[in-house]
Coordinates of C-alpha atoms in Angstrom, one line a residue:
Chain A
M1 CA 39.1 10.0 23.5
A2 CA 41.9 10.9 25.8
A3 CA 43.0 8.2 28.2
V4 CA 42.7 10.5 31.3
R5 CA 39.2 11.6 31.9
T6 CA 39.0 15.1 33.3
S7 CA 36.0 16.4 35.2
S8 CA 35.0 18.7 32.3
E9 CA 35.0 15.7 30.0
I10 CA 32.7 13.7 32.4
A11 CA 30.3 16.7 32.4
L12 CA 30.5 16.8 28.6
N13 CA 29.6 13.2 28.4
R14 CA 26.6 13.7 30.7
I15 CA 25.4 16.5 28.4
A16 CA 25.8 14.2 25.4
I17 CA 23.8 11.4 27.1
A18 CA 21.0 13.9 27.9
A19 CA 21.0 15.2 24.3
V20 CA 20.9 11.6 22.9
I21 CA 17.9 10.8 25.0
V22 CA 16.1 14.0 23.9
V23 CA 16.9 13.3 20.2
T24 CA 15.7 9.7 20.5
L25 CA 12.4 10.8 22.2
I26 CA 11.8 13.4 19.5
F27 CA 12.4 10.8 16.8
L28 CA 10.1 8.2 18.3
A29 CA 7.3 10.7 19.3
P30 CA 5.5 10.5 15.9
I31 CA 5.4 6.7 16.0
Y32 CA 4.2 6.8 19.6
W33 CA 1.5 9.3 18.7
I34 CA 0.1 7.2 15.8
T35 CA 0.1 4.1 18.1
A36 CA -1.7 6.0 20.8
T37 CA -4.3 7.4 18.4
A38 CA -5.0 3.9 17.1
F39 CA -6.3 2.9 20.6
K40 CA -8.3 6.1 21.3
P41 CA -12.1 6.5 21.3
R42 CA -13.0 8.8 18.4
N43 CA -14.0 11.8 20.5
L44 CA -10.5 11.9 22.1
S45 CA -8.5 11.8 18.9
T46 CA -8.7 15.5 18.0
T47 CA -8.9 17.2 21.4
I48 CA -6.8 20.3 22.3
P49 CA -4.9 19.9 24.5
P50 CA -4.1 16.5 23.2
T51 CA -5.3 13.6 25.4
I52 CA -2.3 11.9 26.9
V53 CA -4.1 9.6 29.4
F54 CA -7.0 7.5 28.2
T55 CA -8.4 4.0 28.5
P56 CA -7.2 2.1 25.4
E57 CA -10.0 0.8 23.2
I58 CA -10.0 -1.6 20.3
S59 CA -13.0 0.1 18.6
P60 CA -10.8 1.7 16.0
F61 CA -9.7 -1.8 14.9
V62 CA -13.3 -3.1 14.8
K63 CA -14.2 -0.1 12.6
L64 CA -11.1 -0.7 10.5
F65 CA -12.2 -4.2 9.6
T66 CA -15.9 -3.7 9.1
K67 CA -18.1 -1.9 6.6
R68 CA -20.2 0.6 8.6
S69 CA -22.9 3.2 8.0
Q70 CA -24.2 6.1 10.1
L71 CA -27.0 5.2 12.5
R72 CA -30.3 6.6 11.2
S73 CA -31.9 6.2 14.6
E74 CA -30.6 5.1 18.0
P75 CA -30.7 1.3 18.5
T76 CA -33.4 0.0 20.7
P77 CA -32.3 -1.3 24.1
E78 CA -33.1 -4.8 22.9
E79 CA -31.0 -4.4 19.8
Y80 CA -28.2 -3.0 21.9
A81 CA -28.4 -5.8 24.4
A82 CA -28.5 -8.5 21.7
A83 CA -25.4 -7.1 19.9
P84 CA -22.0 -8.6 20.7
W85 CA -19.6 -6.4 22.6
W86 CA -17.6 -5.3 19.6
E87 CA -20.7 -4.2 17.7
R88 CA -21.8 -2.2 20.7
M89 CA -18.6 -0.2 20.5
V90 CA -19.5 0.8 16.9
F91 CA -23.1 1.6 18.1
D92 CA -21.6 3.9 20.7
G93 CA -19.7 5.8 18.0
G94 CA -23.0 6.6 16.2
E95 CA -22.5 3.9 13.5
K96 CA -23.7 0.4 12.8
I97 CA -22.0 -2.5 11.1
V98 CA -23.4 -3.3 7.7
R99 CA -24.5 -6.9 7.2
D100 CA -25.5 -8.8 4.1
G101 CA -28.8 -10.6 3.5
K102 CA -27.7 -13.7 5.5
G103 CA -26.6 -11.6 8.5
N104 CA -22.9 -11.9 7.9
V105 CA -20.7 -9.0 8.8
Q106 CA -19.5 -7.1 5.7
L107 CA -15.8 -6.5 5.7
S108 CA -14.3 -3.1 4.8
G109 CA -11.6 -2.7 2.1
Y110 CA -8.8 -3.0 4.6
P111 CA -8.4 -6.7 5.2
S112 CA -8.3 -7.5 1.5
R113 CA -5.7 -4.7 0.9
F114 CA -3.6 -6.0 3.7
M115 CA -3.8 -9.5 2.3
N116 CA -2.8 -8.1 -1.1
S117 CA 0.2 -6.4 0.5
L118 CA 1.1 -9.7 2.1
I119 CA 0.8 -11.8 -1.1
V120 CA 2.7 -9.4 -3.2
A121 CA 5.5 -8.7 -0.7
V122 CA 6.1 -12.3 0.3
T123 CA 6.1 -13.7 -3.2
S124 CA 8.3 -11.0 -4.7
T125 CA 10.7 -11.4 -1.7
I126 CA 11.0 -15.1 -2.3
L127 CA 11.7 -14.6 -6.0
A128 CA 14.1 -11.7 -5.5
V129 CA 16.1 -13.4 -2.8
G130 CA 16.1 -16.8 -4.6
M131 CA 17.4 -15.4 -7.9
G132 CA 19.7 -13.0 -6.1
T133 CA 21.3 -15.7 -4.0
F134 CA 22.1 -17.8 -7.1
T135 CA 23.4 -14.8 -9.1
A136 CA 25.5 -13.6 -6.2
Y137 CA 27.0 -17.1 -5.9
G138 CA 27.8 -17.0 -9.6
F139 CA 29.5 -13.7 -9.4
S140 CA 31.3 -14.5 -6.2
R141 CA 32.8 -17.8 -7.2
F142 CA 33.3 -17.8 -11.0
K143 CA 35.1 -15.7 -13.4
V144 CA 32.6 -13.5 -15.2
K145 CA 33.6 -11.4 -18.2
G146 CA 32.9 -7.7 -17.5
E147 CA 31.9 -8.5 -13.9
A148 CA 32.2 -4.9 -12.7
D149 CA 30.1 -3.6 -15.5
L150 CA 27.4 -6.3 -15.1
L151 CA 27.2 -5.6 -11.3
F152 CA 26.9 -1.9 -12.0
F153 CA 24.2 -2.5 -14.5
I154 CA 22.3 -4.6 -11.9
L155 CA 22.7 -1.8 -9.4
S156 CA 21.7 0.9 -11.9
T157 CA 18.3 -0.6 -12.4
R158 CA 17.5 0.6 -8.9
M159 CA 18.5 4.2 -9.5
L160 CA 15.7 5.2 -11.8
P161 CA 12.8 7.2 -10.3
P162 CA 9.8 4.8 -10.0
V163 CA 7.6 7.1 -12.0
V164 CA 10.0 7.1 -14.9
V165 CA 9.8 3.3 -15.2
A166 CA 6.1 3.2 -14.4
I167 CA 4.9 4.9 -17.5
P168 CA 6.2 2.3 -20.0
M169 CA 5.4 -0.5 -17.6
F170 CA 1.8 0.7 -17.4
L171 CA 1.6 0.6 -21.2
M172 CA 3.2 -2.8 -21.5
Y173 CA 1.0 -4.2 -18.7
R174 CA -2.1 -2.9 -20.4
V175 CA -1.1 -4.8 -23.6
V176 CA -0.4 -8.1 -21.8
G177 CA -3.3 -7.7 -19.2
L178 CA -1.1 -7.5 -16.1
N179 CA -2.6 -4.3 -14.8
D180 CA -4.4 -4.6 -11.5
T181 CA -3.1 -8.2 -10.9
H182 CA -1.0 -9.6 -8.1
W183 CA 1.5 -10.9 -10.6
G184 CA 1.9 -7.5 -12.2
L185 CA 3.1 -6.0 -8.9
I186 CA 5.1 -9.1 -7.9
I187 CA 7.1 -9.0 -11.2
L188 CA 7.8 -5.2 -10.7
Y189 CA 8.9 -5.6 -7.1
T190 CA 11.0 -8.6 -7.9
A191 CA 12.8 -6.6 -10.6
F192 CA 13.2 -3.7 -8.2
N193 CA 14.6 -5.8 -5.3
L194 CA 16.7 -8.1 -7.4
S195 CA 19.5 -5.6 -7.7
F196 CA 19.7 -5.0 -4.0
S197 CA 19.5 -8.8 -3.3
V198 CA 22.4 -9.6 -5.7
W199 CA 24.6 -6.9 -4.1
L200 CA 23.9 -7.7 -0.5
M201 CA 24.1 -11.5 -1.1
K202 CA 27.4 -11.1 -2.9
G203 CA 28.8 -9.5 0.2
F204 CA 27.7 -12.5 2.3
M205 CA 28.9 -15.0 -0.3
D206 CA 32.4 -13.4 -0.5
E207 CA 32.8 -13.9 3.2
I208 CA 32.1 -17.7 3.1
P209 CA 35.6 -19.3 2.5
K210 CA 35.7 -21.2 -0.8
E211 CA 37.7 -23.9 1.0
Y212 CA 34.4 -25.1 2.5
E213 CA 33.1 -26.1 -1.0
E214 CA 36.5 -27.4 -2.1
A215 CA 36.4 -29.7 0.9
A216 CA 33.0 -30.9 -0.2
L217 CA 34.1 -31.4 -3.8
V218 CA 37.0 -33.5 -2.5
D219 CA 34.4 -35.6 -0.6
G220 CA 32.7 -36.4 -3.9
Y221 CA 29.9 -33.8 -4.0
T222 CA 29.0 -32.2 -7.3
R223 CA 29.3 -28.4 -7.4
M224 CA 25.4 -28.2 -7.1
Q225 CA 25.4 -30.4 -4.1
A226 CA 28.2 -28.4 -2.5
F227 CA 26.2 -25.2 -3.1
F228 CA 23.0 -26.5 -1.6
K229 CA 24.4 -28.5 1.3
V230 CA 27.4 -26.4 2.3
V231 CA 27.1 -22.8 1.0
L232 CA 23.4 -22.2 1.5
P233 CA 23.4 -23.1 5.2
E234 CA 26.4 -20.9 5.7
A235 CA 24.6 -18.0 4.0
A236 CA 21.4 -18.5 6.0
T237 CA 21.7 -15.4 8.1
G238 CA 22.6 -13.3 5.1
I239 CA 19.6 -14.7 3.2
A240 CA 17.3 -13.8 6.2
A241 CA 18.6 -10.3 6.4
T242 CA 18.3 -9.7 2.6
A243 CA 14.8 -11.2 2.7
V244 CA 13.7 -8.8 5.4
F245 CA 15.0 -5.9 3.4
C246 CA 13.3 -6.9 0.2
F247 CA 10.1 -7.6 2.2
I248 CA 10.2 -4.1 3.7
T249 CA 10.8 -2.4 0.4
A250 CA 7.9 -4.3 -1.3
W251 CA 5.6 -3.9 1.7
N252 CA 6.2 -0.1 1.7
E253 CA 6.1 0.6 -2.0
Y254 CA 3.6 3.2 -3.1
A255 CA 4.1 4.7 -6.6
F256 CA 3.9 1.5 -8.6
A257 CA 1.0 0.2 -6.5
L258 CA -0.8 3.5 -7.1
I259 CA -0.4 3.4 -10.8
M260 CA -0.7 -0.3 -11.6
T261 CA -3.6 -1.3 -9.3
N262 CA -7.0 0.1 -8.5
R263 CA -9.2 -2.5 -6.9
R264 CA -8.5 -6.2 -7.2
A265 CA -4.8 -6.1 -6.5
Q266 CA -4.4 -2.8 -4.6
T267 CA -2.1 -2.9 -1.6
A268 CA -2.4 -1.0 1.6
P269 CA 0.0 2.0 1.0
P270 CA -2.2 3.6 -1.7
F271 CA -5.4 2.4 0.1
I272 CA -4.9 3.9 3.6
P273 CA -4.3 7.5 2.3
S274 CA -7.3 7.2 0.0
Q275 CA -9.5 6.7 3.1
V276 CA -8.8 10.2 4.4
G277 CA -11.2 11.8 2.0
S278 CA -12.2 15.4 2.2
G279 CA -14.6 15.6 5.1
L280 CA -13.7 15.0 8.8
P281 CA -11.8 11.7 8.7
D282 CA -12.0 9.3 11.6
W283 CA -8.3 9.5 12.5
T284 CA -8.5 6.7 15.0
V285 CA -9.4 4.3 12.2
I286 CA -6.7 5.6 9.9
A287 CA -4.2 5.3 12.8
A288 CA -5.3 1.8 13.5
G289 CA -4.8 0.9 9.8
T290 CA -1.4 2.5 9.9
F291 CA -0.4 0.9 13.2
L292 CA -1.2 -2.6 11.9
F293 CA 0.7 -1.9 8.7
L294 CA 3.8 -0.7 10.6
L295 CA 3.7 -3.6 13.0
P296 CA 5.4 -6.3 10.8
V297 CA 8.2 -3.9 9.9
A298 CA 8.8 -2.8 13.5
I299 CA 9.0 -6.5 14.6
F300 CA 11.4 -7.3 11.8
T301 CA 13.6 -4.3 12.6
F302 CA 13.9 -5.5 16.2
L303 CA 14.5 -9.2 15.4
L304 CA 17.2 -8.5 12.8
R305 CA 18.7 -5.3 14.0
K306 CA 22.3 -6.5 13.8
H307 CA 22.0 -7.6 10.2
L308 CA 19.8 -4.6 9.2
L309 CA 22.6 -2.2 10.3
R310 CA 24.8 -3.9 7.7
G311 CA 22.2 -3.9 5.0
V312 CA 21.4 -0.3 5.4
T313 CA 25.0 0.7 4.9
F314 CA 25.4 -1.9 2.2
G315 CA 28.5 -1.5 0.1
A316 CA 29.1 1.9 1.4
I317 CA 31.4 1.0 4.3
R318 CA 32.8 -2.2 2.9
K319 CA 36.4 -1.7 1.9
Chain B
M1 CA 37.3 -11.9 -3.4
S2 CA 38.1 -15.4 -4.4
T3 CA 37.3 -17.0 -7.7
L4 CA 37.2 -20.7 -8.4
D5 CA 38.8 -22.3 -11.5
P6 CA 36.0 -23.2 -13.9
K7 CA 38.1 -26.2 -15.1
S8 CA 38.5 -27.6 -11.6
R9 CA 38.1 -31.2 -10.6
A10 CA 34.4 -30.9 -10.0
A11 CA 33.8 -30.0 -13.6
S12 CA 34.0 -33.6 -14.4
R13 CA 31.1 -34.5 -12.1
G14 CA 27.6 -33.2 -12.6
M15 CA 27.1 -30.0 -14.5
S16 CA 30.2 -28.1 -15.5
D17 CA 31.1 -24.9 -13.6
I18 CA 30.5 -22.8 -16.7
T19 CA 27.0 -24.3 -17.1
I20 CA 26.3 -23.6 -13.4
R21 CA 27.6 -20.0 -13.7
N22 CA 25.5 -19.3 -16.7
L23 CA 22.5 -20.9 -15.1
F24 CA 22.9 -18.7 -12.0
I25 CA 23.6 -15.4 -13.7
I26 CA 21.9 -15.3 -17.1
P27 CA 18.3 -15.5 -15.9
T28 CA 18.8 -12.5 -13.6
I29 CA 20.4 -10.4 -16.3
L30 CA 17.7 -11.3 -18.8
F31 CA 14.9 -10.6 -16.2
L32 CA 16.4 -7.2 -15.5
I33 CA 16.8 -6.4 -19.2
V34 CA 13.2 -7.4 -19.9
F35 CA 11.8 -5.4 -17.1
N36 CA 14.1 -2.4 -17.0
I37 CA 15.9 -1.8 -20.3
F38 CA 13.1 -2.9 -22.6
P39 CA 10.4 -0.6 -21.1
L40 CA 12.9 2.3 -21.4
I41 CA 13.4 1.6 -25.1
Y42 CA 9.7 1.3 -25.5
S43 CA 9.1 4.7 -23.9
L44 CA 12.0 6.2 -25.9
G45 CA 9.9 5.4 -29.0
Y46 CA 6.8 7.0 -27.5
S47 CA 8.7 10.1 -26.5
F48 CA 8.8 11.1 -30.2
T49 CA 5.1 10.9 -30.7
D50 CA 1.9 12.7 -29.5
F51 CA 0.5 9.4 -28.2
R52 CA -2.2 9.6 -25.5
A53 CA -2.9 6.3 -23.7
S54 CA -6.4 7.4 -22.7
G55 CA -8.2 7.6 -26.1
K56 CA -8.3 5.6 -29.2
A57 CA -7.2 8.6 -31.3
D58 CA -4.4 8.2 -33.8
W59 CA -0.9 9.2 -32.9
N60 CA 1.7 10.9 -35.0
F61 CA 5.4 11.0 -35.1
V62 CA 6.4 14.4 -33.9
G63 CA 10.2 14.1 -33.8
L64 CA 11.9 16.2 -31.1
Q65 CA 8.9 18.5 -30.6
N66 CA 8.1 17.1 -27.1
Y67 CA 11.6 17.7 -26.0
R68 CA 11.8 21.1 -27.5
E69 CA 8.5 22.1 -25.8
L70 CA 9.4 20.7 -22.5
L71 CA 12.8 22.4 -22.4
N72 CA 11.1 25.7 -23.2
D73 CA 8.3 25.3 -20.7
P74 CA 8.9 27.6 -17.7
F75 CA 6.6 25.4 -15.6
I76 CA 8.8 22.3 -16.0
W77 CA 11.8 24.4 -15.0
S78 CA 9.9 25.6 -11.9
N79 CA 9.3 21.9 -11.1
F80 CA 13.0 21.3 -11.4
S81 CA 13.9 24.3 -9.2
I82 CA 11.3 23.1 -6.6
T83 CA 13.0 19.7 -6.7
A84 CA 16.4 21.3 -6.3
K85 CA 15.3 23.4 -3.4
Y86 CA 13.7 20.3 -1.7
V87 CA 16.9 18.2 -2.2
I88 CA 19.1 20.9 -0.8
V89 CA 16.9 21.6 2.3
S90 CA 16.3 18.0 3.1
V91 CA 19.8 16.7 2.5
V92 CA 21.4 19.6 4.5
G93 CA 19.0 19.0 7.3
Q94 CA 19.7 15.3 7.3
V95 CA 23.5 15.9 7.4
V96 CA 23.2 18.4 10.2
V97 CA 20.9 16.3 12.4
G98 CA 22.4 12.9 11.4
F99 CA 26.0 13.9 11.8
G100 CA 25.2 15.8 15.0
T101 CA 23.5 12.8 16.5
A102 CA 26.4 10.5 15.4
M103 CA 28.9 12.9 17.2
L104 CA 26.8 12.6 20.3
L105 CA 26.5 8.9 20.1
N106 CA 30.2 8.4 19.4
R107 CA 31.0 8.3 23.1
D108 CA 30.4 6.0 26.0
I109 CA 26.7 6.1 25.9
P110 CA 24.7 3.5 27.8
M111 CA 22.3 1.4 25.7
K112 CA 23.9 2.6 22.5
G113 CA 22.8 -0.5 20.5
L114 CA 19.2 -0.1 21.6
I115 CA 19.2 3.6 20.8
T116 CA 20.6 2.9 17.3
T117 CA 18.0 0.3 16.7
L118 CA 15.2 2.6 17.8
L119 CA 16.5 5.3 15.5
L120 CA 16.3 2.8 12.6
L121 CA 12.6 2.6 12.8
P122 CA 11.5 5.8 10.9
M123 CA 13.6 4.8 7.8
M124 CA 12.0 1.3 7.7
L125 CA 8.5 2.8 7.3
S126 CA 6.4 3.4 4.1
M127 CA 6.9 7.0 2.9
A128 CA 3.2 7.1 1.9
V129 CA 2.0 6.0 5.4
V130 CA 4.5 8.3 7.1
G131 CA 3.2 11.2 5.0
L132 CA -0.3 10.3 6.1
F133 CA 0.4 10.3 9.8
W134 CA 2.5 13.5 9.6
K135 CA -0.6 15.1 8.1
L136 CA -2.2 14.3 11.4
L137 CA 0.7 15.7 13.3
Y138 CA 0.8 18.9 11.2
D139 CA -2.9 19.6 11.5
P140 CA -3.3 23.3 12.3
S141 CA -6.1 23.0 14.8
F142 CA -5.4 19.7 16.6
G143 CA -2.0 18.6 15.5
I144 CA 0.5 17.7 18.2
I145 CA 3.3 19.6 16.6
N146 CA 1.6 23.0 16.9
Y147 CA 0.6 22.1 20.5
A148 CA 4.1 21.0 21.5
L149 CA 5.7 24.1 20.0
G150 CA 3.0 26.5 21.1
L151 CA 2.3 27.7 17.5
G152 CA -1.4 28.0 17.9
T153 CA -3.1 27.3 14.5
F154 CA 0.0 27.7 12.4
E155 CA -0.5 26.3 8.8
W156 CA 2.2 23.9 7.8
L157 CA 0.7 22.3 4.7
S158 CA -1.8 24.7 3.3
N159 CA 0.6 27.6 3.4
P160 CA 2.4 27.6 0.0
D161 CA 5.6 29.1 1.5
M162 CA 5.8 26.6 4.3
A163 CA 4.6 23.4 2.6
L164 CA 7.8 22.4 0.9
Y165 CA 9.7 22.9 4.2
A166 CA 7.1 20.8 6.0
V167 CA 7.6 18.0 3.5
A168 CA 11.4 18.3 3.9
L169 CA 11.1 18.3 7.7
T170 CA 9.3 14.9 7.5
D171 CA 12.0 13.6 5.1
I172 CA 14.6 14.8 7.6
W173 CA 12.8 12.9 10.4
M174 CA 12.7 9.8 8.2
W175 CA 16.3 9.8 6.8
S176 CA 18.6 11.5 9.3
P177 CA 19.0 8.1 11.0
F178 CA 20.6 6.9 7.8
V179 CA 23.2 9.7 7.7
M180 CA 23.7 9.0 11.4
L181 CA 24.4 5.3 10.8
L182 CA 27.0 5.9 8.1
S183 CA 28.6 8.8 10.1
L184 CA 28.8 6.5 13.1
A185 CA 30.5 3.9 11.1
G186 CA 33.0 6.5 9.8
L187 CA 33.6 8.0 13.2
S188 CA 34.3 4.6 14.8
A189 CA 36.9 4.0 12.2
V190 CA 39.0 7.1 13.1
P191 CA 42.2 5.7 14.8
K192 CA 42.2 6.6 18.5
H193 CA 45.9 7.4 18.5
L194 CA 45.3 10.5 16.3
Y195 CA 43.2 12.0 19.1
E196 CA 45.8 11.1 21.7
A197 CA 48.5 12.8 19.6
A198 CA 46.3 15.9 19.3
A199 CA 45.7 15.9 23.1
I200 CA 49.5 15.8 23.7
D201 CA 49.9 18.7 21.3
R202 CA 47.2 20.5 23.3
A203 CA 45.0 20.9 20.3
G204 CA 41.6 22.5 20.9
P205 CA 38.4 20.7 20.2
L206 CA 37.7 22.8 17.1
Y207 CA 41.1 22.1 15.7
T208 CA 40.7 18.3 16.4
F209 CA 37.3 18.3 14.8
F210 CA 38.3 20.2 11.6
R211 CA 41.7 18.7 11.2
I212 CA 41.2 15.0 12.3
T213 CA 37.5 14.1 12.6
L214 CA 36.0 15.8 9.6
P215 CA 38.6 14.9 7.0
L216 CA 38.5 11.2 8.0
V217 CA 34.7 11.0 8.1
A218 CA 34.3 13.1 4.9
P219 CA 34.4 10.3 2.3
I220 CA 31.7 8.1 4.0
L221 CA 29.7 11.2 4.8
M222 CA 29.9 12.1 1.1
I223 CA 28.4 8.7 0.2
A224 CA 25.5 9.3 2.6
I225 CA 25.0 12.7 1.0
I226 CA 25.0 11.3 -2.6
F227 CA 22.6 8.4 -1.6
R228 CA 20.2 10.8 0.0
T229 CA 20.5 13.3 -2.9
M230 CA 19.5 10.7 -5.4
E231 CA 16.6 9.5 -3.2
A232 CA 15.4 13.1 -2.6
F233 CA 15.5 13.8 -6.3
K234 CA 13.1 10.9 -6.9
T235 CA 10.7 11.9 -4.1
F236 CA 7.1 11.3 -4.9
D237 CA 5.1 9.6 -2.1
L238 CA 5.8 12.0 0.7
A239 CA 5.1 15.2 -1.2
Y240 CA 2.1 13.7 -3.0
I241 CA 0.4 12.4 0.2
L242 CA 1.3 15.3 2.5
T243 CA 0.1 18.2 0.4
S244 CA -1.1 19.3 -3.0
Q245 CA 0.5 22.7 -3.2
P246 CA 1.9 24.0 -6.5
T247 CA 5.0 24.9 -4.5
T248 CA 5.6 21.2 -3.6
E249 CA 5.1 19.9 -7.1
V250 CA 8.5 18.1 -7.4
I251 CA 9.4 16.7 -10.8
S252 CA 8.1 13.2 -10.0
I253 CA 4.7 14.5 -9.2
R254 CA 4.7 16.6 -12.4
L255 CA 5.6 13.5 -14.3
Y256 CA 2.9 11.5 -12.6
K257 CA 0.2 14.1 -13.4
M258 CA 1.3 14.5 -17.0
A259 CA 1.2 10.7 -17.6
F260 CA -1.7 9.5 -15.5
Q261 CA -4.0 12.5 -15.1
E262 CA -3.5 14.5 -18.2
W263 CA -2.7 11.4 -20.2
Q264 CA -0.1 13.1 -22.3
T265 CA 1.7 9.8 -22.7
G266 CA 4.2 10.8 -25.4
R267 CA 5.1 14.0 -23.8
S268 CA 5.5 12.4 -20.3
C269 CA 7.9 9.8 -21.9
A270 CA 10.0 12.7 -23.1
L271 CA 10.0 14.3 -19.7
A272 CA 10.9 10.9 -18.2
Y273 CA 13.9 10.8 -20.5
I274 CA 15.0 14.3 -19.4
V275 CA 14.8 13.2 -15.8
L276 CA 16.6 10.0 -16.6
I277 CA 19.6 11.9 -18.0
M278 CA 19.7 14.0 -14.9
V279 CA 19.6 10.9 -12.7
L280 CA 22.5 9.4 -14.8
A281 CA 24.5 12.6 -14.3
I282 CA 24.0 12.4 -10.5
T283 CA 24.8 8.6 -10.6
N284 CA 28.1 9.4 -12.3
I285 CA 29.1 11.7 -9.5
Y286 CA 28.1 8.9 -7.1
V287 CA 30.3 6.3 -8.8
K288 CA 33.2 8.8 -9.0
Y289 CA 33.1 9.3 -5.2
L290 CA 32.5 5.6 -4.5
N291 CA 35.7 4.9 -6.4
K292 CA 37.5 7.6 -4.5
V293 CA 36.5 5.9 -1.2
K294 CA 37.6 2.5 -2.5
E295 CA 41.1 3.9 -3.4
R296 CA 41.6 5.2 0.1

């Protein structure tokens, strides 16, 4: 930009600011809309014109977590008065919560799918980042024969379309009994994330001066001690950023989860869409499920925004 | 990048450096071979058979028959041409929107950091879940998009001519921020003195853009394009969730249906190999350009 700011340039800058605001609002509108829908009563979710102002409700979340059935008849006033407040919201929507013989609330499929997502994403993240950190250190500090080729091989494992890998994996898993198990998905996601983890961690490792370890070696540490006590603490922010990336990828994965799981180990991404069905879906419940599922990713994005920027552009802008 | 001497002083204490190096690297390589290369060899074998994973029927070696049939199947070629159309529309859209936004943001904009972070959000989300909520947004009778644009009951997803563009539009929403981020990094690396020199020469804005900005940003923009091309080529979730039109059946969906709905396992392995070769071809272009940027 020129050093002298002319009046036309200031005007141009104002137009640019206005345009940026408009673009940002357009980009955020879908996310806002799904959030708003998650807090609407059902009868306001599909109105035209769309309902902008409404009293937020948590009934979609109650419905999301409980197994429900249509009310055959209106609840008696006594029943209604005896029900807890959250159950009354379901009554008001023309449904009742299903209970088992002992009177316990029956949960819907969502909580277990959410837990499956959590188990699979967290475990595979720990494995991928752990192995990736060691391997990145190995590549960063030692002479490795054919290093460029090996690194390219590692990266190339991520370039295949998931469906291409899924067919033989499905057959192999069927033989060894890993279909529809947590470990089956964990192994797949670890393999998938490992390449990324190695590449990203190598970037972080290369930036830690090797003089740090050499000083530790002079102080009488073994190489392993130097790695654990000097290098790992230095790499902590890099490890955190890589972990969040691996978590987000595993958390969001759909194709493998769709093919490799059906009930026991199914994660949320194939489950939520399967709830839409063919009739008139309750979009508030689907929006609530979506909102809860997006929440961890949104929080991570904000907490680690500076590191994420680097991870997103990984390798591409490094000279 | 720095390398330590494996025969350094520390080698005499504890494990030798070579042992540590092997301990750190070999398990990862083995793991990736077992879970990436081995399955591919396994499916290469199946691609020469008429194996069906659904039944207990015998299977036969059929040689190149699967490949021959697939390459002569007009439906497969139409899947590829749908994929190509999808890739072009969505990547061009992402470059226009992403690069345009980056040009806007490459000024003294207040809260630039916050805006950039907010724009990161779409690309952090699950494509399947994004597909699901765009289904709600696209709904012809109560969707917010038709209402906001005043389109009445315009059909986005059930209209065969429109569906592919609707899927691409969602992809553009999700991934333009990625192109924007890379472009922004490229734009901020353009030396300021070039613009000052151009201003002294009284160069017009168009001349400055085409002679200074674009050539200097081009390499990094190219990387964004190739990244997105490869990802768009692999598209499955978004198109599969959003709509089930024959006109949006990209090659990954065809492959999924062939393998897990029609259970033509052998044939689908052959198709997977054809796709694989195409991905490798695209990957080669990618590596070529990556090296070009590194040479710069």
